[in-house]
mmCIF file of N, CA and C in Angstrom:
data_model
loop_
_atom_site.group_PDB
_atom_site.id
_atom_site.type_symbol
_atom_site.label_atom_id
_atom_site.label_comp_id
_atom_site.label_asym_id
_atom_site.label_seq_id
_atom_site.Cartn_x
_atom_site.Cartn_y
_atom_site.Cartn_z
ATOM 1 N N MET A 1261 -19.018 -13.441 -16.631
ATOM 2 C CA MET A 1261 -19.400 -12.309 -16.342
ATOM 3 C C MET A 1261 -19.005 -12.229 -14.422
ATOM 4 N N ILE A 1262 -19.129 -13.265 -14.011
ATOM 5 C CA ILE A 1262 -18.406 -13.154 -12.468
ATOM 6 C C ILE A 1262 -17.207 -12.985 -12.232
ATOM 7 N N TYR A 1263 -16.328 -14.015 -13.069
ATOM 8 C CA TYR A 1263 -15.091 -14.167 -13.308
ATOM 9 C C TYR A 1263 -14.381 -12.651 -13.422
ATOM 10 N N GLN A 1264 -14.885 -11.871 -13.960
ATOM 11 C CA GLN A 1264 -14.759 -10.867 -14.460
ATOM 12 C C GLN A 1264 -14.727 -9.753 -12.986
ATOM 13 N N VAL A 1265 -16.040 -10.050 -12.494
ATOM 14 C CA VAL A 1265 -16.006 -8.971 -11.446
ATOM 15 C C VAL A 1265 -15.160 -9.263 -10.276
ATOM 16 N N ALA A 1266 -15.183 -10.572 -9.984
ATOM 17 C CA ALA A 1266 -14.193 -11.316 -9.227
ATOM 18 C C ALA A 1266 -12.874 -10.554 -9.649
ATOM 19 N N ALA A 1267 -12.218 -10.691 -10.793
ATOM 20 C CA ALA A 1267 -11.264 -10.371 -10.849
ATOM 21 C C ALA A 1267 -10.666 -8.583 -10.592
ATOM 22 N N ALA A 1268 -11.979 -7.624 -11.195
ATOM 23 C CA ALA A 1268 -11.476 -6.429 -10.689
ATOM 24 C C ALA A 1268 -11.399 -6.339 -9.422
ATOM 25 N N ALA A 1269 -12.914 -6.893 -8.967
ATOM 26 C CA ALA A 1269 -12.359 -6.891 -7.153
ATOM 27 C C ALA A 1269 -11.314 -6.874 -6.328
ATOM 28 N N ALA A 1270 -10.661 -8.223 -6.977
ATOM 29 C CA ALA A 1270 -9.324 -8.464 -6.588
ATOM 30 C C ALA A 1270 -8.249 -7.827 -6.637
ATOM 31 N N ALA A 1271 -8.146 -7.342 -8.142
ATOM 32 C CA ALA A 1271 -7.576 -6.204 -8.437
ATOM 33 C C ALA A 1271 -7.265 -5.004 -7.793
ATOM 34 N N ALA A 1272 -8.596 -4.403 -7.699
ATOM 35 C CA ALA A 1272 -8.755 -3.228 -6.769
ATOM 36 C C ALA A 1272 -8.389 -3.420 -5.305
ATOM 37 N N ALA A 1273 -8.668 -4.821 -4.536
ATOM 38 C CA ALA A 1273 -8.247 -4.828 -3.212
ATOM 39 C C ALA A 1273 -6.481 -4.942 -3.155
ATOM 40 N N ALA A 1274 -6.044 -5.816 -4.109
ATOM 41 C CA ALA A 1274 -4.490 -5.632 -4.380
ATOM 42 C C ALA A 1274 -4.089 -4.257 -4.265
ATOM 43 N N GLY A 1275 -4.556 -3.897 -5.338
ATOM 44 C CA GLY A 1275 -4.006 -2.212 -5.510
ATOM 45 C C GLY A 1275 -4.096 -1.064 -4.222
ATOM 46 N N ILE A 1276 -5.359 -1.688 -3.750
ATOM 47 C CA ILE A 1276 -5.071 -0.739 -2.303
ATOM 48 C C ILE A 1276 -4.173 -1.361 -1.132
ATOM 49 N N VAL A 1277 -4.473 -2.376 -1.298
ATOM 50 C CA VAL A 1277 -2.929 -2.980 -0.048
ATOM 51 C C VAL A 1277 -1.872 -2.677 -0.775
ATOM 52 N N PHE A 1278 -1.380 -2.574 -1.649
ATOM 53 C CA PHE A 1278 0.007 -2.132 -1.938
ATOM 54 C C PHE A 1278 0.115 -0.675 -1.830
ATOM 55 N N TYR A 1279 -0.797 0.287 -1.981
ATOM 56 C CA TYR A 1279 -0.766 1.602 -1.979
ATOM 57 C C TYR A 1279 -0.674 1.776 -0.446
ATOM 58 N N VAL A 1280 -1.582 1.246 0.393
ATOM 59 C CA VAL A 1280 -1.128 1.387 2.238
ATOM 60 C C VAL A 1280 0.118 0.599 2.495
ATOM 61 N N GLY A 1281 0.459 -0.135 1.609
ATOM 62 C CA GLY A 1281 1.726 -0.732 2.004
ATOM 63 C C GLY A 1281 2.748 0.284 2.001
ATOM 64 N N LEU A 1282 2.656 0.953 0.913
ATOM 65 C CA LEU A 1282 3.867 1.758 -0.030
ATOM 66 C C LEU A 1282 3.694 3.335 1.338
ATOM 67 N N ASN A 1283 2.272 3.467 1.483
ATOM 68 C CA ASN A 1283 2.392 4.350 2.483
ATOM 69 C C ASN A 1283 3.053 4.296 4.288
ATOM 70 N N GLN A 1284 2.767 3.015 4.526
ATOM 71 C CA GLN A 1284 3.401 2.477 5.337
ATOM 72 C C GLN A 1284 4.739 2.669 5.597
ATOM 73 N N ILE A 1285 5.493 2.399 4.706
ATOM 74 C CA ILE A 1285 6.916 1.841 4.148
ATOM 75 C C ILE A 1285 7.372 3.827 4.071
ATOM 76 N N SER A 1286 6.712 4.446 3.441
ATOM 77 C CA SER A 1286 7.263 6.171 3.557
ATOM 78 C C SER A 1286 7.374 6.617 4.627
ATOM 79 N N ARG A 1287 5.876 6.275 5.271
ATOM 80 C CA ARG A 1287 5.983 6.920 6.763
ATOM 81 C C ARG A 1287 7.366 6.604 8.142
ATOM 82 N N VAL A 1288 7.350 5.217 7.763
ATOM 83 C CA VAL A 1288 7.982 4.304 8.754
ATOM 84 C C VAL A 1288 9.593 4.998 8.316
ATOM 85 N N LYS A 1289 9.880 5.211 6.966
ATOM 86 C CA LYS A 1289 11.421 6.031 6.230
ATOM 87 C C LYS A 1289 11.381 7.274 6.824
ATOM 88 N N LEU A 1290 10.103 7.797 6.904
ATOM 89 C CA LEU A 1290 10.409 9.451 7.164
ATOM 90 C C LEU A 1290 10.935 9.445 8.463
ATOM 91 N N GLY A 1291 9.729 8.477 9.530
ATOM 92 C CA GLY A 1291 10.300 8.138 11.264
ATOM 93 C C GLY A 1291 11.570 8.414 11.230
ATOM 94 N N THR A 1292 12.312 7.610 10.947
ATOM 95 C CA THR A 1292 13.575 6.856 10.977
ATOM 96 C C THR A 1292 14.411 7.760 10.745
ATOM 97 N N ASP A 1293 14.425 8.374 9.058
ATOM 98 C CA ASP A 1293 14.828 9.464 8.661
ATOM 99 C C ASP A 1293 15.348 10.688 10.170
ATOM 100 N N LYS A 1294 14.121 10.860 10.165
ATOM 101 C CA LYS A 1294 14.057 12.011 11.423
ATOM 102 C C LYS A 1294 14.690 11.553 12.707
ATOM 103 N N ILE A 1295 14.542 10.478 12.988
ATOM 104 C CA ILE A 1295 15.319 9.868 14.493
ATOM 105 C C ILE A 1295 16.929 9.814 14.066
ATOM 106 N N PHE A 1296 17.217 9.649 12.980
ATOM 107 C CA PHE A 1296 18.673 9.825 12.378
ATOM 108 C C PHE A 1296 19.110 11.093 12.394
ATOM 109 N N PHE A 1297 18.204 12.150 11.774
ATOM 110 C CA PHE A 1297 18.536 13.523 11.855
ATOM 111 C C PHE A 1297 18.674 14.116 13.262
ATOM 112 N N LEU A 1298 17.557 13.706 14.115
ATOM 113 C CA LEU A 1298 18.042 14.383 15.609
ATOM 114 C C LEU A 1298 18.876 13.757 16.150
#
């Protein structure tokens, strides 16, 4: 039971980190695209 909760928490944390990472990458990509177009 404890292991299942820990695994679920780890999976949620990994998902959040992955989502935030993708957000940062896309934001940086948009920023560099704007710079290149300007």
